[in-house]
Amino acid sequence: MKHLLKMLDLTSAEVIDILNLADQLKYEQKHGIPHKILEGKSLGLIFEKASTRTRVSFEVGMYQLGGQPIFLTSKDMQIGRGEPVQDTARVLSRYLDGIMIRTFEQKEVEDLANYGSIPIINGLTDFCHPCQILADLMTIREFKGKLDGLKMCFIGDGNNMMNSLIVGALKTGMSIAVACPEGYEPHPDVLAFAKEYGDKFSMFRTPREAVVDADVVITDVWASMGQEGEAEKRKKAFDGYQVNAELMALAKPDAMVQHCLPAHRGEEITEDVFEAHADEIFEEAENRLHAQKAVMVRCLGDDK
Ligand code: CP
Ligand code: NVA
């Protein structure tokens, strides 16, 4: 695997391979078995948006793999003053062994990959969040013992999370039903991809229709990073798109809940549902570390 730019680029076999390696690395870390697979390597972490989980899990993950993470905020880099991404990519390729970038436009990530000569890992764009989805799939498989044949349900905005979950679920044999208000649908490229999977993908206007018999229910904030100015408008648009006890009653009795975090209790999810599923949600947060270590090994490792 050269890069991780978006879930659409991965084959089903590559997704499963990352999940298997993530499980192995998690086991090794829990049992004190060192795995300094990336000794001597450096990974730049470029952040153009805020982060808690992504930053810390990449930094700690790179350290555990024997490598060096370098935290870079765009506001402290020349890229933040207008230096073209094409030049930044070619310069950083001469120092680093890989770059993780969190930014707005997917094109910026693709440009880094096209102009640079080192692996690029997408740490979230407006279009997708592949690292998060790999951790989500890892967590679902951990709790349910399998992915194939399960039903995922996503309630809310057709944002980076919904886009990536649709692709990730379908590539691993799950079916997925989503519910979103008019005007907040997933990206057309994702809808085109999902079309190939027939009735394994379905899109509804009401959460009640989407959640029926779901094995896993997922939601995300109504206003993503960069959309803070639309928060009030979005609160109105997403009225009724809350994951609450009444909605969960329509899912399978043993349905699990995932949330990439940060969560807005009382908006997209109620406090009681969040707390009832806190073990699953915080395991998901932990699994960012293990899944991303697997991604780093596959992208930066010598035996890729
Ligand atoms: N879920 C996630 O990506 O969290 P951060 O924004 O804290 O990195
Ligand atoms: N959709 C959210 C995810 C945060 C991890 C955002 O883009 O802000």
Short mmCIF file of C-alpha atoms and ligand atoms in Angstrom, two decimals:
data_model
loop_
_atom_site.label_atom_id
_atom_site.label_comp_id
_atom_site.label_asym_id
_atom_site.label_seq_id
_atom_site.Cartn_x
_atom_site.Cartn_y
_atom_site.Cartn_z
CA MET A 1 0.00 0.00 0.00
CA LYS A 2 1.66 3.25 -1.10
CA HIS A 3 -0.75 5.76 0.48
CA LEU A 4 -3.96 5.93 2.50
CA LEU A 5 -5.82 8.75 0.77
CA LYS A 6 -9.41 7.44 0.98
CA MET A 7 -11.30 4.19 1.62
CA LEU A 8 -12.32 4.10 -2.05
CA ASP A 9 -8.68 3.38 -2.99
CA LEU A 10 -8.35 0.23 -0.85
CA THR A 11 -9.23 -3.27 -1.97
CA SER A 12 -11.29 -5.41 0.39
CA ALA A 13 -8.20 -7.59 0.93
CA GLU A 14 -6.15 -4.52 1.92
CA VAL A 15 -8.79 -3.46 4.45
CA ILE A 16 -8.86 -6.91 6.03
CA ASP A 17 -5.05 -7.08 6.02
CA ILE A 18 -4.87 -3.77 7.95
CA LEU A 19 -7.48 -4.98 10.45
CA ASN A 20 -5.58 -8.25 10.99
CA LEU A 21 -2.27 -6.44 11.49
CA ALA A 22 -3.98 -3.95 13.84
CA ASP A 23 -5.28 -6.87 15.95
CA GLN A 24 -1.78 -8.35 16.07
CA LEU A 25 -0.15 -5.05 17.05
CA LYS A 26 -2.79 -4.51 19.74
CA TYR A 27 -2.08 -7.98 21.14
CA GLU A 28 1.68 -7.36 21.10
CA GLN A 29 1.35 -3.99 22.80
CA LYS A 30 -0.93 -5.40 25.52
CA HIS A 31 1.57 -8.23 26.15
CA GLY A 32 4.67 -6.04 26.19
CA ILE A 33 6.04 -7.50 22.97
CA PRO A 34 8.05 -4.74 21.26
CA HIS A 35 7.54 -4.07 17.58
CA LYS A 36 9.97 -1.38 16.50
CA ILE A 37 9.21 -1.94 12.84
CA LEU A 38 9.72 1.69 11.81
CA GLU A 39 13.02 2.35 13.61
CA GLY A 40 14.87 5.25 12.02
CA LYS A 41 11.81 6.54 10.15
CA SER A 42 10.17 9.96 10.53
CA LEU A 43 6.52 10.82 9.97
CA GLY A 44 5.40 14.44 9.60
CA LEU A 45 1.95 15.23 11.03
CA ILE A 46 0.42 18.28 9.34
CA PHE A 47 -2.69 19.67 11.03
CA GLU A 48 -4.83 22.36 9.42
CA LYS A 49 -7.70 21.53 11.82
CA ALA A 50 -7.88 20.74 15.54
CA SER A 51 -7.37 17.21 16.88
CA THR A 52 -7.11 15.26 20.12
CA ARG A 53 -7.27 11.59 19.11
CA THR A 54 -5.57 11.72 15.73
CA ARG A 55 -2.60 13.73 16.92
CA VAL A 56 -1.94 11.74 20.08
CA SER A 57 -2.55 8.30 18.55
CA PHE A 58 -0.23 9.01 15.61
CA GLU A 59 2.49 10.43 17.86
CA VAL A 60 2.32 7.58 20.37
CA GLY A 61 1.91 4.98 17.60
CA MET A 62 5.00 6.16 15.75
CA TYR A 63 6.96 6.15 19.03
CA GLN A 64 5.84 2.59 19.80
CA LEU A 65 6.94 1.53 16.32
CA GLY A 66 10.42 2.93 17.00
CA GLY A 67 10.03 5.93 14.69
CA GLN A 68 9.83 9.69 15.16
CA PRO A 69 6.66 11.75 14.74
CA ILE A 70 7.03 15.46 13.91
CA PHE A 71 3.98 17.58 14.77
CA LEU A 72 3.47 20.41 12.29
CA THR A 73 0.62 22.90 12.35
CA SER A 74 -0.09 24.64 9.08
CA LYS A 75 -0.23 27.99 10.82
CA ASP A 76 3.44 27.62 11.76
CA MET A 77 4.45 26.37 8.31
CA GLN A 78 4.98 28.30 5.10
CA ILE A 79 2.03 26.34 3.66
CA GLY A 80 -0.12 28.48 5.98
CA ARG A 81 1.33 31.59 4.29
CA GLY A 82 0.56 30.35 0.81
CA GLU A 83 3.55 28.16 -0.16
CA PRO A 84 2.05 25.77 -2.72
CA VAL A 85 1.36 22.21 -1.61
CA GLN A 86 3.28 21.02 -4.70
CA ASP A 87 6.49 22.61 -3.34
CA THR A 88 5.84 21.57 0.24
CA ALA A 89 5.41 17.98 -0.93
CA ARG A 90 8.68 17.94 -2.83
CA VAL A 91 10.63 19.50 0.04
CA LEU A 92 9.20 17.31 2.79
CA SER A 93 9.78 14.19 0.65
CA ARG A 94 13.50 14.86 1.03
CA TYR A 95 13.38 14.86 4.85
CA LEU A 96 10.59 12.55 5.90
CA ASP A 97 9.56 8.93 5.29
CA GLY A 98 5.84 9.73 5.31
CA ILE A 99 3.27 12.45 5.99
CA MET A 100 -0.07 12.35 7.76
CA ILE A 101 -2.22 15.34 6.90
CA ARG A 102 -5.51 16.63 8.30
CA THR A 103 -6.99 19.36 6.14
CA PHE A 104 -10.12 20.63 4.39
CA GLU A 105 -9.92 19.71 0.73
CA GLN A 106 -9.35 16.16 -0.41
CA LYS A 107 -7.48 17.62 -3.41
CA GLU A 108 -4.72 18.88 -1.12
CA VAL A 109 -4.10 15.35 0.13
CA GLU A 110 -4.14 13.93 -3.40
CA ASP A 111 -1.76 16.71 -4.52
CA LEU A 112 0.68 15.89 -1.74
CA ALA A 113 0.69 12.29 -2.95
CA ASN A 114 1.05 13.28 -6.60
CA TYR A 115 3.88 15.78 -6.15
CA GLY A 116 5.74 14.14 -3.29
CA SER A 117 7.56 10.82 -3.37
CA ILE A 118 6.70 9.51 0.11
CA PRO A 119 3.56 7.81 1.51
CA ILE A 120 0.69 10.15 2.43
CA ILE A 121 -1.90 9.23 5.09
CA ASN A 122 -5.19 11.11 5.25
CA GLY A 123 -5.94 12.10 8.84
CA LEU A 124 -9.35 13.61 7.88
CA THR A 125 -10.59 15.86 5.11
CA ASP A 126 -14.05 17.27 4.47
CA PHE A 127 -14.55 14.26 2.15
CA CYS A 128 -13.38 11.36 4.28
CA HIS A 129 -11.78 9.99 7.44
CA PRO A 130 -10.25 6.63 6.51
CA CYS A 131 -8.15 6.17 9.68
CA GLN A 132 -11.28 6.50 11.79
CA ILE A 133 -13.23 4.01 9.71
CA LEU A 134 -10.46 1.40 9.97
CA ALA A 135 -10.63 1.79 13.76
CA ASP A 136 -14.42 1.52 13.66
CA LEU A 137 -14.32 -1.68 11.59
CA MET A 138 -11.68 -3.09 13.93
CA THR A 139 -13.89 -2.35 16.93
CA ILE A 140 -17.03 -3.79 15.38
CA ARG A 141 -15.16 -6.99 14.48
CA GLU A 142 -13.75 -7.13 18.02
CA PHE A 143 -17.20 -6.89 19.63
CA LYS A 144 -19.20 -8.90 17.08
CA GLY A 145 -16.56 -11.43 15.99
CA LYS A 146 -17.16 -10.70 12.30
CA LEU A 147 -18.11 -7.99 9.81
CA ASP A 148 -19.53 -9.96 6.91
CA GLY A 149 -23.34 -10.04 7.01
CA LEU A 150 -23.78 -7.39 9.71
CA LYS A 151 -25.93 -4.30 9.24
CA MET A 152 -24.45 -0.86 9.91
CA CYS A 153 -26.68 2.19 10.31
CA PHE A 154 -25.47 5.80 10.17
CA ILE A 155 -27.75 8.62 11.29
CA GLY A 156 -26.95 12.23 10.43
CA ASP A 157 -24.81 14.32 8.11
CA GLY A 158 -23.51 13.02 4.77
CA ASN A 159 -20.05 14.13 5.88
CA ASN A 160 -16.56 12.63 5.98
CA MET A 161 -17.74 9.94 8.42
CA MET A 162 -20.81 8.87 6.47
CA ASN A 163 -18.85 8.88 3.19
CA SER A 164 -16.11 6.65 4.56
CA LEU A 165 -18.37 4.33 6.54
CA ILE A 166 -20.46 3.55 3.47
CA VAL A 167 -17.35 2.50 1.57
CA GLY A 168 -15.76 0.66 4.50
CA ALA A 169 -18.92 -1.26 5.35
CA LEU A 170 -19.59 -2.36 1.77
CA LYS A 171 -15.97 -3.39 1.21
CA THR A 172 -16.09 -5.67 4.25
CA GLY A 173 -19.35 -7.45 3.45
CA MET A 174 -21.62 -5.39 5.68
CA SER A 175 -24.83 -3.76 4.54
CA ILE A 176 -25.39 -0.12 5.43
CA ALA A 177 -28.48 2.03 5.78
CA VAL A 178 -28.14 5.78 6.29
CA ALA A 179 -30.63 8.49 7.23
CA CYS A 180 -29.99 12.14 6.43
CA PRO A 181 -32.08 15.25 5.74
CA GLU A 182 -32.51 16.55 2.20
CA GLY A 183 -29.44 18.49 1.14
CA TYR A 184 -27.10 16.56 3.47
CA GLU A 185 -26.60 13.42 1.39
CA PRO A 186 -23.26 11.63 1.02
CA HIS A 187 -20.82 12.63 -1.75
CA PRO A 188 -21.84 11.67 -5.32
CA ASP A 189 -18.67 9.54 -5.76
CA VAL A 190 -19.70 7.51 -2.73
CA LEU A 191 -23.27 7.14 -3.98
CA ALA A 192 -21.91 5.94 -7.35
CA PHE A 193 -19.71 3.38 -5.56
CA ALA A 194 -22.58 2.21 -3.35
CA LYS A 195 -24.84 1.73 -6.34
CA GLU A 196 -22.72 -1.24 -7.40
CA TYR A 197 -23.72 -3.01 -4.18
CA GLY A 198 -27.46 -3.01 -4.91
CA ASP A 199 -29.69 -3.32 -1.85
CA LYS A 200 -26.72 -3.65 0.50
CA PHE A 201 -26.85 0.17 0.57
CA SER A 202 -30.00 2.11 1.36
CA MET A 203 -30.67 5.77 2.11
CA PHE A 204 -33.69 7.04 4.04
CA ARG A 205 -35.05 10.35 5.23
CA THR A 206 -36.18 9.00 8.61
CA PRO A 207 -33.80 7.45 11.16
CA ARG A 208 -36.56 4.99 12.17
CA GLU A 209 -36.49 3.34 8.75
CA ALA A 210 -32.68 3.14 8.60
CA VAL A 211 -32.11 1.71 12.08
CA VAL A 212 -34.36 -1.36 11.81
CA ASP A 213 -32.44 -4.50 12.86
CA ALA A 214 -29.09 -2.72 12.82
CA ASP A 215 -26.12 -4.46 14.47
CA VAL A 216 -24.24 -1.19 14.87
CA VAL A 217 -25.58 2.35 15.03
CA ILE A 218 -23.22 5.24 14.28
CA THR A 219 -23.60 8.99 14.36
CA ASP A 220 -21.43 12.10 14.24
CA VAL A 221 -21.71 15.82 14.96
CA TRP A 222 -24.14 17.90 12.91
CA ALA A 223 -21.60 20.67 12.24
CA SER A 224 -18.12 19.44 11.37
CA MET A 225 -14.88 21.37 11.68
CA GLY A 226 -15.07 24.32 9.32
CA GLN A 227 -18.88 24.43 9.48
CA GLU A 228 -19.16 26.18 12.84
CA GLY A 229 -20.89 29.15 11.17
CA GLU A 230 -23.72 26.85 10.04
CA ALA A 231 -24.30 25.36 13.49
CA GLU A 232 -27.71 26.97 14.09
CA LYS A 233 -29.01 26.19 10.60
CA ARG A 234 -27.82 22.62 10.97
CA LYS A 235 -29.45 22.20 14.38
CA LYS A 236 -32.77 22.88 12.68
CA ALA A 237 -32.03 20.66 9.68
CA PHE A 238 -31.03 17.71 11.91
CA ASP A 239 -33.93 18.00 14.33
CA GLY A 240 -35.20 14.42 14.69
CA TYR A 241 -31.87 12.85 13.65
CA GLN A 242 -30.81 11.98 17.18
CA VAL A 243 -29.61 8.58 18.34
CA ASN A 244 -31.71 8.08 21.48
CA ALA A 245 -33.23 5.18 23.44
CA GLU A 246 -36.42 5.22 21.38
CA LEU A 247 -34.45 4.83 18.18
CA MET A 248 -32.12 2.19 19.64
CA ALA A 249 -35.19 0.11 20.55
CA LEU A 250 -35.69 -0.50 16.81
CA ALA A 251 -32.13 -1.81 16.29
CA LYS A 252 -31.13 -5.37 17.24
CA PRO A 253 -31.32 -5.86 21.03
CA ASP A 254 -27.52 -6.33 21.19
CA ALA A 255 -26.75 -3.47 18.80
CA MET A 256 -23.58 -1.55 19.53
CA VAL A 257 -23.00 2.19 19.14
CA GLN A 258 -19.98 3.92 17.66
CA HIS A 259 -19.09 7.61 17.67
CA CYS A 260 -15.80 8.97 16.33
CA LEU A 261 -15.82 11.75 18.98
CA PRO A 262 -15.96 14.51 19.94
CA ALA A 263 -19.67 13.98 20.75
CA HIS A 264 -22.30 16.63 21.38
CA ARG A 265 -24.58 15.07 23.98
CA GLY A 266 -28.17 16.18 23.59
CA GLU A 267 -27.68 16.83 19.87
CA GLU A 268 -26.75 13.85 17.69
CA ILE A 269 -26.75 11.43 20.67
CA THR A 270 -28.35 11.41 24.10
CA GLU A 271 -26.33 11.16 27.28
CA ASP A 272 -27.98 7.85 28.25
CA VAL A 273 -27.27 6.11 24.94
CA PHE A 274 -23.72 7.46 24.94
CA GLU A 275 -23.00 6.25 28.46
CA ALA A 276 -24.71 2.88 27.93
CA HIS A 277 -22.30 2.27 25.04
CA ALA A 278 -19.24 4.05 26.47
CA ASP A 279 -17.14 0.84 26.51
CA GLU A 280 -17.64 0.39 22.77
CA ILE A 281 -17.07 4.08 22.02
CA PHE A 282 -13.84 4.35 24.02
CA GLU A 283 -12.53 1.03 22.65
CA GLU A 284 -13.13 2.60 19.23
CA ALA A 285 -11.06 5.62 20.31
CA GLU A 286 -8.28 3.31 21.56
CA ASN A 287 -8.34 1.37 18.32
CA ARG A 288 -7.33 4.50 16.41
CA LEU A 289 -3.87 3.81 17.83
CA HIS A 290 -3.71 0.17 16.74
CA ALA A 291 -5.33 0.64 13.33
CA GLN A 292 -3.07 3.59 12.49
CA LYS A 293 0.02 1.66 13.56
CA ALA A 294 -1.02 -0.98 11.02
CA VAL A 295 -1.48 1.73 8.37
CA MET A 296 1.95 3.22 9.15
CA VAL A 297 3.60 -0.22 8.93
CA ARG A 298 1.95 -0.97 5.61
CA CYS A 299 2.74 2.48 4.14
CA LEU A 300 6.19 3.14 5.60
CA GLY A 301 7.51 -0.35 6.37
CA ASP A 302 10.28 -1.84 4.25
CA ASP A 303 8.49 -5.12 3.50
CA LYS A 304 5.32 -3.52 2.08
N1 CP B 1 -12.18 11.23 15.87
C1 CP B 1 -11.16 12.09 15.64
O1 CP B 1 -10.60 12.15 14.55
O2 CP B 1 -10.82 12.82 16.72
P1 CP B 1 -9.86 14.10 16.76
O3 CP B 1 -10.55 15.19 15.96
O4 CP B 1 -9.71 14.43 18.19
O5 CP B 1 -8.54 13.74 16.12
N1 NVA B 2 -17.22 15.07 11.04
C1 NVA B 2 -16.32 15.52 12.08
C2 NVA B 2 -15.42 14.40 12.50
C3 NVA B 2 -14.45 14.77 13.59
C4 NVA B 2 -13.52 13.66 13.92
C5 NVA B 2 -15.52 16.71 11.58
O1 NVA B 2 -15.09 16.67 10.41
O2 NVA B 2 -15.35 17.66 12.33
#
